[in-house]
Amino acid sequence: MKEKILEVNDLHFAYDNNKNALKGIDLTIYAGERIAVIGANGAGKSTFFLNINGVLTPDEGEILYRGTKITKKSLKELRKNIGIVFQDADNQIIASSVMAEVSFGPMNLKLPREEVRERTLMAMEYMNISDFKDRPPHYLSGGEKKRVAIADIIAMKSEIIIFDEPTAALDPLNAAMLEDVLSRLTDEGKTLLISTHDVDFTYRWADRVLVFCGGKIIADGTPLEIFQNKEVLKQANLLRPTMLDVYEALVQAKMLPADASYPKDLVEFEHCVKYSVKV
């Protein structure tokens, strides 16, 4: 049986201009899930993240973390266990050195000094940033800043980690590094939520996809279920993943068998082609 970790019930939120950014979000998140959150700009993805992380306070509805309703008194527990990596690392980094930056979160948890040090060193090693622990983070490259921002959350040992457009402004090398980090976090049992406009990444990485549109979740399913739903794609202004289009085109041309194998990445596609040729 899946372990419930976060429940969101009838969540509403509006900014000062009275524009309803979230309009009744209902959602249950389970431990260890890889969830991609997709939708057009302004659909409510980032606002949703800031509400479940405790940065923003819902106007209506409730959030339960491991069965406990989040209130002002329990807000610290929510922020401790749900970390967020912002799209722009400069919005997250505040300290004068990389080591001071990564240690900031654990220090705020009022942990013993030695544990703060252990967590900080572990997180920097995890993200391969130990060599510039004494450097000012604001002078690092965009990819290096992103690694520092992720190390911030790893040092907190958050159970749920949210990434808001993590590959934005990353070159291919750093984007590949990020996917490797995501795989390692998944292997360690972390629950990951990632907002992205990259449908190809969503298709190959996620095991669950949430589609936001107009402040609501209009679809919730596997990547294949979502990207085969033409009505949802049209409503949310989404494209289909290239791999899905290529596979279905080859099946239609009878160059591959229609066995519903649906490869998610290039490795699976090559295996599918080789198997088909042998048969």
PDB file of C-alpha atoms in Angstrom:
ATOM      1  CA  MET A   1       0.000   0.000   0.000  1.00  0.00           C
ATOM      2  CA  LYS A   2       1.329   3.427  -0.933  1.00  0.00           C
ATOM      3  CA  GLU A   3       2.373   5.674   1.938  1.00  0.00           C
ATOM      4  CA  LYS A   4       0.584   9.039   1.964  1.00  0.00           C
ATOM      5  CA  ILE A   5       3.000  11.844   2.659  1.00  0.00           C
ATOM      6  CA  LEU A   6       1.138  15.034   1.697  1.00  0.00           C
ATOM      7  CA  GLU A   7      -2.570  15.756   1.278  1.00  0.00           C
ATOM      8  CA  VAL A   8      -3.990  18.950  -0.208  1.00  0.00           C
ATOM      9  CA  ASN A   9      -7.712  19.559   0.172  1.00  0.00           C
ATOM     10  CA  ASP A  10      -9.698  22.282  -1.659  1.00  0.00           C
ATOM     11  CA  LEU A  11      -6.755  24.688  -1.777  1.00  0.00           C
ATOM     12  CA  HIS A  12      -7.509  28.267  -2.849  1.00  0.00           C
ATOM     13  CA  PHE A  13      -5.141  31.217  -3.136  1.00  0.00           C
ATOM     14  CA  ALA A  14      -5.434  34.742  -4.554  1.00  0.00           C
ATOM     15  CA  TYR A  15      -2.839  37.505  -4.839  1.00  0.00           C
ATOM     16  CA  ASP A  16      -3.514  41.129  -3.868  1.00  0.00           C
ATOM     17  CA  ASN A  17      -5.115  41.927  -7.196  1.00  0.00           C
ATOM     18  CA  ASN A  18      -7.825  39.367  -6.342  1.00  0.00           C
ATOM     19  CA  LYS A  19      -6.836  37.142  -9.233  1.00  0.00           C
ATOM     20  CA  ASN A  20      -7.516  33.570  -8.137  1.00  0.00           C
ATOM     21  CA  ALA A  21      -4.233  31.772  -8.760  1.00  0.00           C
ATOM     22  CA  LEU A  22      -5.415  28.468  -7.269  1.00  0.00           C
ATOM     23  CA  LYS A  23      -9.034  27.351  -7.505  1.00  0.00           C
ATOM     24  CA  GLY A  24      -9.680  24.296  -5.384  1.00  0.00           C
ATOM     25  CA  ILE A  25      -6.658  22.008  -5.624  1.00  0.00           C
ATOM     26  CA  ASP A  26      -7.195  18.452  -4.351  1.00  0.00           C
ATOM     27  CA  LEU A  27      -4.179  16.173  -4.359  1.00  0.00           C
ATOM     28  CA  THR A  28      -2.540  13.296  -2.509  1.00  0.00           C
ATOM     29  CA  ILE A  29       1.206  12.745  -2.847  1.00  0.00           C
ATOM     30  CA  TYR A  30       2.818   9.438  -1.947  1.00  0.00           C
ATOM     31  CA  ALA A  31       6.326   8.703  -0.689  1.00  0.00           C
ATOM     32  CA  GLY A  32       8.951   8.188  -3.373  1.00  0.00           C
ATOM     33  CA  GLU A  33       6.926   9.544  -6.296  1.00  0.00           C
ATOM     34  CA  ARG A  34       8.511  11.322  -9.259  1.00  0.00           C
ATOM     35  CA  ILE A  35       5.955  13.956 -10.209  1.00  0.00           C
ATOM     36  CA  ALA A  36       6.225  16.360 -13.128  1.00  0.00           C
ATOM     37  CA  VAL A  37       4.012  19.459 -12.913  1.00  0.00           C
ATOM     38  CA  ILE A  38       3.333  20.934 -16.327  1.00  0.00           C
ATOM     39  CA  GLY A  39       1.199  23.686 -17.846  1.00  0.00           C
ATOM     40  CA  ALA A  40       1.484  27.101 -19.452  1.00  0.00           C
ATOM     41  CA  ASN A  41       2.996  30.122 -17.693  1.00  0.00           C
ATOM     42  CA  GLY A  42       0.501  31.524 -15.209  1.00  0.00           C
ATOM     43  CA  ALA A  43      -1.293  28.193 -14.779  1.00  0.00           C
ATOM     44  CA  GLY A  44      -0.585  28.145 -11.030  1.00  0.00           C
ATOM     45  CA  LYS A  45       2.363  25.760 -10.761  1.00  0.00           C
ATOM     46  CA  SER A  46       4.757  28.027  -8.834  1.00  0.00           C
ATOM     47  CA  THR A  47       1.963  29.360  -6.613  1.00  0.00           C
ATOM     48  CA  PHE A  48       1.019  25.792  -5.752  1.00  0.00           C
ATOM     49  CA  PHE A  49       4.618  25.002  -4.814  1.00  0.00           C
ATOM     50  CA  LEU A  50       4.895  28.065  -2.573  1.00  0.00           C
ATOM     51  CA  ASN A  51       1.691  27.094  -0.784  1.00  0.00           C
ATOM     52  CA  ILE A  52       2.675  23.505  -0.029  1.00  0.00           C
ATOM     53  CA  ASN A  53       6.141  24.657   1.044  1.00  0.00           C
ATOM     54  CA  GLY A  54       4.658  27.165   3.500  1.00  0.00           C
ATOM     55  CA  VAL A  55       6.026  30.314   1.831  1.00  0.00           C
ATOM     56  CA  LEU A  56       2.470  31.379   1.011  1.00  0.00           C
ATOM     57  CA  THR A  57      -0.608  30.833   3.179  1.00  0.00           C
ATOM     58  CA  PRO A  58      -3.740  29.443   1.500  1.00  0.00           C
ATOM     59  CA  ASP A  59      -6.921  31.533   1.590  1.00  0.00           C
ATOM     60  CA  GLU A  60      -9.008  28.372   1.889  1.00  0.00           C
ATOM     61  CA  GLY A  61      -8.429  24.652   2.217  1.00  0.00           C
ATOM     62  CA  GLU A  62      -5.937  22.611   4.170  1.00  0.00           C
ATOM     63  CA  ILE A  63      -2.567  20.906   3.834  1.00  0.00           C
ATOM     64  CA  LEU A  64      -1.757  17.764   5.796  1.00  0.00           C
ATOM     65  CA  TYR A  65       1.791  16.502   6.166  1.00  0.00           C
ATOM     66  CA  ARG A  66       1.836  12.846   7.235  1.00  0.00           C
ATOM     67  CA  GLY A  67      -1.724  13.157   8.493  1.00  0.00           C
ATOM     68  CA  THR A  68      -1.150  16.313  10.556  1.00  0.00           C
ATOM     69  CA  LYS A  69      -2.915  19.496   9.482  1.00  0.00           C
ATOM     70  CA  ILE A  70      -0.505  22.367   8.913  1.00  0.00           C
ATOM     71  CA  THR A  71      -1.131  25.419  11.098  1.00  0.00           C
ATOM     72  CA  LYS A  72       1.033  28.362  12.103  1.00  0.00           C
ATOM     73  CA  LYS A  73       2.404  26.248  14.946  1.00  0.00           C
ATOM     74  CA  SER A  74       3.393  23.358  12.681  1.00  0.00           C
ATOM     75  CA  LEU A  75       4.588  25.477   9.745  1.00  0.00           C
ATOM     76  CA  LYS A  76       8.245  25.019  10.727  1.00  0.00           C
ATOM     77  CA  GLU A  77       7.856  21.245  10.429  1.00  0.00           C
ATOM     78  CA  LEU A  78       6.448  21.645   6.914  1.00  0.00           C
ATOM     79  CA  ARG A  79       9.330  23.867   5.782  1.00  0.00           C
ATOM     80  CA  LYS A  80      11.831  21.481   7.338  1.00  0.00           C
ATOM     81  CA  ASN A  81      10.505  18.506   5.389  1.00  0.00           C
ATOM     82  CA  ILE A  82       9.535  20.150   2.086  1.00  0.00           C
ATOM     83  CA  GLY A  83      12.464  21.916   0.428  1.00  0.00           C
ATOM     84  CA  ILE A  84      12.253  24.011  -2.710  1.00  0.00           C
ATOM     85  CA  VAL A  85      14.907  24.815  -5.322  1.00  0.00           C
ATOM     86  CA  PHE A  86      13.878  28.005  -7.098  1.00  0.00           C
ATOM     87  CA  GLN A  87      14.206  28.584 -10.833  1.00  0.00           C
ATOM     88  CA  ASP A  88      16.630  31.463 -10.320  1.00  0.00           C
ATOM     89  CA  ALA A  89      19.342  30.371  -7.879  1.00  0.00           C
ATOM     90  CA  ASP A  90      20.137  34.033  -7.113  1.00  0.00           C
ATOM     91  CA  ASN A  91      16.747  34.277  -5.384  1.00  0.00           C
ATOM     92  CA  GLN A  92      17.796  31.520  -2.990  1.00  0.00           C
ATOM     93  CA  ILE A  93      21.463  32.211  -2.278  1.00  0.00           C
ATOM     94  CA  ILE A  94      22.141  34.715   0.513  1.00  0.00           C
ATOM     95  CA  ALA A  95      25.471  33.861   2.202  1.00  0.00           C
ATOM     96  CA  SER A  96      28.974  35.144   1.507  1.00  0.00           C
ATOM     97  CA  SER A  97      30.572  31.750   0.888  1.00  0.00           C
ATOM     98  CA  VAL A  98      29.394  28.409  -0.466  1.00  0.00           C
ATOM     99  CA  MET A  99      29.993  26.652   2.849  1.00  0.00           C
ATOM    100  CA  ALA A 100      28.099  29.328   4.789  1.00  0.00           C
ATOM    101  CA  GLU A 101      25.256  29.095   2.277  1.00  0.00           C
ATOM    102  CA  VAL A 102      24.879  25.322   2.514  1.00  0.00           C
ATOM    103  CA  SER A 103      25.121  25.360   6.306  1.00  0.00           C
ATOM    104  CA  PHE A 104      22.468  28.077   6.687  1.00  0.00           C
ATOM    105  CA  GLY A 105      19.478  25.721   6.674  1.00  0.00           C
ATOM    106  CA  PRO A 106      20.808  23.152   9.161  1.00  0.00           C
ATOM    107  CA  MET A 107      21.885  25.980  11.471  1.00  0.00           C
ATOM    108  CA  ASN A 108      18.317  27.334  11.464  1.00  0.00           C
ATOM    109  CA  LEU A 109      17.130  23.894  12.575  1.00  0.00           C
ATOM    110  CA  LYS A 110      19.226  24.501  15.724  1.00  0.00           C
ATOM    111  CA  LEU A 111      21.140  21.286  15.231  1.00  0.00           C
ATOM    112  CA  PRO A 112      24.372  20.554  17.136  1.00  0.00           C
ATOM    113  CA  ARG A 113      27.391  22.263  15.560  1.00  0.00           C
ATOM    114  CA  GLU A 114      29.032  18.951  14.567  1.00  0.00           C
ATOM    115  CA  GLU A 115      25.873  17.716  12.830  1.00  0.00           C
ATOM    116  CA  VAL A 116      25.607  21.005  10.922  1.00  0.00           C
ATOM    117  CA  ARG A 117      29.175  20.542   9.743  1.00  0.00           C
ATOM    118  CA  GLU A 118      28.595  16.904   8.752  1.00  0.00           C
ATOM    119  CA  ARG A 119      25.463  17.751   6.789  1.00  0.00           C
ATOM    120  CA  THR A 120      27.154  20.675   5.058  1.00  0.00           C
ATOM    121  CA  LEU A 121      30.204  18.675   3.991  1.00  0.00           C
ATOM    122  CA  MET A 122      28.002  15.781   2.864  1.00  0.00           C
ATOM    123  CA  ALA A 123      25.781  18.037   0.739  1.00  0.00           C
ATOM    124  CA  MET A 124      28.748  19.813  -0.886  1.00  0.00           C
ATOM    125  CA  GLU A 125      30.368  16.484  -1.724  1.00  0.00           C
ATOM    126  CA  TYR A 126      27.037  15.177  -3.069  1.00  0.00           C
ATOM    127  CA  MET A 127      26.819  18.112  -5.485  1.00  0.00           C
ATOM    128  CA  ASN A 128      30.558  18.136  -6.260  1.00  0.00           C
ATOM    129  CA  ILE A 129      31.098  21.684  -4.994  1.00  0.00           C
ATOM    130  CA  SER A 130      33.573  20.993  -2.159  1.00  0.00           C
ATOM    131  CA  ASP A 131      36.460  22.524  -4.113  1.00  0.00           C
ATOM    132  CA  PHE A 132      34.956  26.009  -3.994  1.00  0.00           C
ATOM    133  CA  LYS A 133      33.476  25.910  -0.484  1.00  0.00           C
ATOM    134  CA  ASP A 134      35.187  29.211   0.384  1.00  0.00           C
ATOM    135  CA  ARG A 135      34.206  31.074  -2.794  1.00  0.00           C
ATOM    136  CA  PRO A 136      31.431  33.705  -2.892  1.00  0.00           C
ATOM    137  CA  PRO A 137      28.477  31.908  -4.517  1.00  0.00           C
ATOM    138  CA  HIS A 138      27.343  34.979  -6.460  1.00  0.00           C
ATOM    139  CA  TYR A 139      30.528  34.805  -8.551  1.00  0.00           C
ATOM    140  CA  LEU A 140      29.881  31.226  -9.642  1.00  0.00           C
ATOM    141  CA  SER A 141      28.477  30.218 -13.021  1.00  0.00           C
ATOM    142  CA  GLY A 142      24.765  29.592 -13.466  1.00  0.00           C
ATOM    143  CA  GLY A 143      25.214  25.822 -13.336  1.00  0.00           C
ATOM    144  CA  GLU A 144      27.413  26.031 -10.238  1.00  0.00           C
ATOM    145  CA  LYS A 145      24.871  28.262  -8.480  1.00  0.00           C
ATOM    146  CA  LYS A 146      22.178  25.700  -9.233  1.00  0.00           C
ATOM    147  CA  ARG A 147      24.309  23.004  -7.636  1.00  0.00           C
ATOM    148  CA  VAL A 148      24.754  25.173  -4.532  1.00  0.00           C
ATOM    149  CA  ALA A 149      20.993  25.753  -4.343  1.00  0.00           C
ATOM    150  CA  ILE A 150      20.356  21.998  -4.530  1.00  0.00           C
ATOM    151  CA  ALA A 151      23.023  21.374  -1.879  1.00  0.00           C
ATOM    152  CA  ASP A 152      21.104  23.788   0.378  1.00  0.00           C
ATOM    153  CA  ILE A 153      18.100  21.451   0.316  1.00  0.00           C
ATOM    154  CA  ILE A 154      20.125  18.238   0.550  1.00  0.00           C
ATOM    155  CA  ALA A 155      21.755  19.532   3.743  1.00  0.00           C
ATOM    156  CA  MET A 156      18.274  20.026   5.212  1.00  0.00           C
ATOM    157  CA  LYS A 157      17.494  16.342   4.523  1.00  0.00           C
ATOM    158  CA  SER A 158      14.050  17.307   3.266  1.00  0.00           C
ATOM    159  CA  GLU A 159      11.694  14.402   2.613  1.00  0.00           C
ATOM    160  CA  ILE A 160      10.010  16.142  -0.317  1.00  0.00           C
ATOM    161  CA  ILE A 161      12.065  18.250  -2.727  1.00  0.00           C
ATOM    162  CA  ILE A 162      10.439  20.692  -5.139  1.00  0.00           C
ATOM    163  CA  PHE A 163      12.270  21.932  -8.236  1.00  0.00           C
ATOM    164  CA  ASP A 164      10.790  24.954 -10.019  1.00  0.00           C
ATOM    165  CA  GLU A 165      12.008  24.880 -13.641  1.00  0.00           C
ATOM    166  CA  PRO A 166      15.355  23.291 -12.661  1.00  0.00           C
ATOM    167  CA  THR A 167      16.805  23.077 -16.182  1.00  0.00           C
ATOM    168  CA  ALA A 168      16.081  26.716 -17.071  1.00  0.00           C
ATOM    169  CA  ALA A 169      19.263  28.432 -18.351  1.00  0.00           C
ATOM    170  CA  LEU A 170      21.343  25.266 -17.924  1.00  0.00           C
ATOM    171  CA  ASP A 171      23.647  24.099 -20.695  1.00  0.00           C
ATOM    172  CA  PRO A 172      23.365  20.425 -21.830  1.00  0.00           C
ATOM    173  CA  LEU A 173      26.215  19.293 -19.549  1.00  0.00           C
ATOM    174  CA  ASN A 174      24.652  20.781 -16.423  1.00  0.00           C
ATOM    175  CA  ALA A 175      21.189  19.567 -17.449  1.00  0.00           C
ATOM    176  CA  ALA A 176      22.563  16.020 -17.685  1.00  0.00           C
ATOM    177  CA  MET A 177      24.225  16.482 -14.280  1.00  0.00           C
ATOM    178  CA  LEU A 178      20.887  17.528 -12.845  1.00  0.00           C
ATOM    179  CA  GLU A 179      19.137  14.428 -14.173  1.00  0.00           C
ATOM    180  CA  ASP A 180      21.854  12.298 -12.576  1.00  0.00           C
ATOM    181  CA  VAL A 181      21.247  14.045  -9.234  1.00  0.00           C
ATOM    182  CA  LEU A 182      17.502  13.471  -9.580  1.00  0.00           C
ATOM    183  CA  SER A 183      18.129   9.760 -10.152  1.00  0.00           C
ATOM    184  CA  ARG A 184      20.305   9.562  -7.042  1.00  0.00           C
ATOM    185  CA  LEU A 185      17.675  11.352  -4.948  1.00  0.00           C
ATOM    186  CA  THR A 186      15.004   8.965  -6.234  1.00  0.00           C
ATOM    187  CA  ASP A 187      17.179   5.970  -5.347  1.00  0.00           C
ATOM    188  CA  GLU A 188      17.420   7.361  -1.817  1.00  0.00           C
ATOM    189  CA  GLY A 189      13.630   7.405  -1.518  1.00  0.00           C
ATOM    190  CA  LYS A 190      13.081  11.161  -1.837  1.00  0.00           C
ATOM    191  CA  THR A 191       9.737  12.402  -3.164  1.00  0.00           C
ATOM    192  CA  LEU A 192      10.325  14.804  -6.055  1.00  0.00           C
ATOM    193  CA  LEU A 193       8.036  17.393  -7.666  1.00  0.00           C
ATOM    194  CA  ILE A 194       9.355  19.224 -10.712  1.00  0.00           C
ATOM    195  CA  SER A 195       7.682  21.953 -12.740  1.00  0.00           C
ATOM    196  CA  THR A 196       8.917  22.062 -16.311  1.00  0.00           C
ATOM    197  CA  HIS A 197       8.050  23.053 -19.872  1.00  0.00           C
ATOM    198  CA  ASP A 198      10.216  20.220 -21.220  1.00  0.00           C
ATOM    199  CA  VAL A 199       7.742  17.560 -22.331  1.00  0.00           C
ATOM    200  CA  ASP A 200      10.526  15.205 -23.446  1.00  0.00           C
ATOM    201  CA  PHE A 201      12.068  15.282 -19.969  1.00  0.00           C
ATOM    202  CA  THR A 202       8.619  14.833 -18.409  1.00  0.00           C
ATOM    203  CA  TYR A 203       7.887  11.791 -20.575  1.00  0.00           C
ATOM    204  CA  ARG A 204      11.140   9.961 -19.817  1.00  0.00           C
ATOM    205  CA  TRP A 205      11.556  10.929 -16.143  1.00  0.00           C
ATOM    206  CA  ALA A 206       8.192  11.153 -14.369  1.00  0.00           C
ATOM    207  CA  ASP A 207       6.007   8.320 -13.145  1.00  0.00           C
ATOM    208  CA  ARG A 208       3.130  10.765 -12.558  1.00  0.00           C
ATOM    209  CA  VAL A 209       2.162  14.004 -14.299  1.00  0.00           C
ATOM    210  CA  LEU A 210      -0.033  16.832 -13.026  1.00  0.00           C
ATOM    211  CA  VAL A 211      -1.378  19.246 -15.627  1.00  0.00           C
ATOM    212  CA  PHE A 212      -2.238  22.743 -14.373  1.00  0.00           C
ATOM    213  CA  CYS A 213      -4.504  25.111 -16.291  1.00  0.00           C
ATOM    214  CA  GLY A 214      -6.181  28.254 -14.989  1.00  0.00           C
ATOM    215  CA  GLY A 215      -5.357  27.526 -11.363  1.00  0.00           C
ATOM    216  CA  LYS A 216      -6.746  23.988 -11.463  1.00  0.00           C
ATOM    217  CA  ILE A 217      -5.395  20.485 -11.996  1.00  0.00           C
ATOM    218  CA  ILE A 218      -7.127  19.346 -15.174  1.00  0.00           C
ATOM    219  CA  ALA A 219      -5.337  16.006 -15.507  1.00  0.00           C
ATOM    220  CA  ASP A 220      -3.430  13.600 -13.262  1.00  0.00           C
ATOM    221  CA  GLY A 221      -1.956  10.396 -14.635  1.00  0.00           C
ATOM    222  CA  THR A 222       1.028   8.588 -16.098  1.00  0.00           C
ATOM    223  CA  PRO A 223       3.057  10.368 -18.791  1.00  0.00           C
ATOM    224  CA  LEU A 224       1.589   8.089 -21.456  1.00  0.00           C
ATOM    225  CA  GLU A 225      -1.993   8.747 -20.305  1.00  0.00           C
ATOM    226  CA  ILE A 226      -1.418  12.500 -20.300  1.00  0.00           C
ATOM    227  CA  PHE A 227       0.357  12.811 -23.641  1.00  0.00           C
ATOM    228  CA  GLN A 228      -2.145  10.583 -25.441  1.00  0.00           C
ATOM    229  CA  ASN A 229      -5.022  12.783 -24.270  1.00  0.00           C
ATOM    230  CA  LYS A 230      -5.507  15.252 -27.123  1.00  0.00           C
ATOM    231  CA  GLU A 231      -8.165  17.240 -25.275  1.00  0.00           C
ATOM    232  CA  VAL A 232      -5.905  17.862 -22.269  1.00  0.00           C
ATOM    233  CA  LEU A 233      -2.950  18.802 -24.484  1.00  0.00           C
ATOM    234  CA  LYS A 234      -5.081  21.290 -26.419  1.00  0.00           C
ATOM    235  CA  GLN A 235      -6.571  22.852 -23.269  1.00  0.00           C
ATOM    236  CA  ALA A 236      -3.159  23.268 -21.600  1.00  0.00           C
ATOM    237  CA  ASN A 237      -1.302  24.287 -24.813  1.00  0.00           C
ATOM    238  CA  LEU A 238       1.107  21.359 -24.535  1.00  0.00           C
ATOM    239  CA  LEU A 239       3.089  19.554 -27.212  1.00  0.00           C
ATOM    240  CA  ARG A 240       3.624  15.812 -27.383  1.00  0.00           C
ATOM    241  CA  PRO A 241       7.081  14.338 -26.619  1.00  0.00           C
ATOM    242  CA  THR A 242       9.212  13.673 -29.687  1.00  0.00           C
ATOM    243  CA  MET A 243       9.866  10.056 -28.663  1.00  0.00           C
ATOM    244  CA  LEU A 244       6.150   9.339 -28.487  1.00  0.00           C
ATOM    245  CA  ASP A 245       5.520  10.828 -31.929  1.00  0.00           C
ATOM    246  CA  VAL A 246       8.434   8.942 -33.509  1.00  0.00           C
ATOM    247  CA  TYR A 247       7.415   5.607 -31.983  1.00  0.00           C
ATOM    248  CA  GLU A 248       3.765   5.921 -33.041  1.00  0.00           C
ATOM    249  CA  ALA A 249       4.797   7.000 -36.545  1.00  0.00           C
ATOM    250  CA  LEU A 250       6.974   3.891 -36.923  1.00  0.00           C
ATOM    251  CA  VAL A 251       4.197   1.664 -35.594  1.00  0.00           C
ATOM    252  CA  GLN A 252       1.733   3.216 -38.028  1.00  0.00           C
ATOM    253  CA  ALA A 253       4.206   2.600 -40.862  1.00  0.00           C
ATOM    254  CA  LYS A 254       4.461  -1.031 -39.626  1.00  0.00           C
ATOM    255  CA  MET A 255       8.181  -0.626 -39.054  1.00  0.00           C
ATOM    256  CA  LEU A 256       7.724  -1.495 -35.373  1.00  0.00           C
ATOM    257  CA  PRO A 257       5.188  -3.868 -33.773  1.00  0.00           C
ATOM    258  CA  ALA A 258       2.182  -2.364 -32.024  1.00  0.00           C
ATOM    259  CA  ASP A 259       2.962  -4.090 -28.736  1.00  0.00           C
ATOM    260  CA  ALA A 260       2.431  -1.013 -26.534  1.00  0.00           C
ATOM    261  CA  SER A 261       6.044  -1.059 -25.337  1.00  0.00           C
ATOM    262  CA  TYR A 262       6.317   2.724 -25.739  1.00  0.00           C
ATOM    263  CA  PRO A 263      10.019   3.495 -25.170  1.00  0.00           C
ATOM    264  CA  LYS A 264      10.637   6.505 -22.932  1.00  0.00           C
ATOM    265  CA  ASP A 265      14.199   7.347 -23.883  1.00  0.00           C
ATOM    266  CA  LEU A 266      16.815   6.682 -26.559  1.00  0.00           C
ATOM    267  CA  VAL A 267      18.163   3.562 -24.833  1.00  0.00           C
ATOM    268  CA  GLU A 268      14.706   1.962 -24.685  1.00  0.00           C
ATOM    269  CA  PHE A 269      14.014   3.028 -28.276  1.00  0.00           C
ATOM    270  CA  GLU A 270      17.236   1.426 -29.559  1.00  0.00           C
ATOM    271  CA  HIS A 271      16.370  -1.779 -27.688  1.00  0.00           C
ATOM    272  CA  CYS A 272      12.887  -1.720 -29.242  1.00  0.00           C
ATOM    273  CA  VAL A 273      14.318  -1.291 -32.744  1.00  0.00           C
ATOM    274  CA  LYS A 274      16.965  -4.021 -32.279  1.00  0.00           C
ATOM    275  CA  TYR A 275      14.378  -6.455 -30.896  1.00  0.00           C
ATOM    276  CA  SER A 276      12.044  -5.709 -33.789  1.00  0.00           C
ATOM    277  CA  VAL A 277      14.794  -6.330 -36.354  1.00  0.00           C
ATOM    278  CA  LYS A 278      15.741  -9.654 -34.739  1.00  0.00           C
ATOM    279  CA  VAL A 279      12.115 -10.776 -34.744  1.00  0.00           C
TER     280      VAL A 279
END
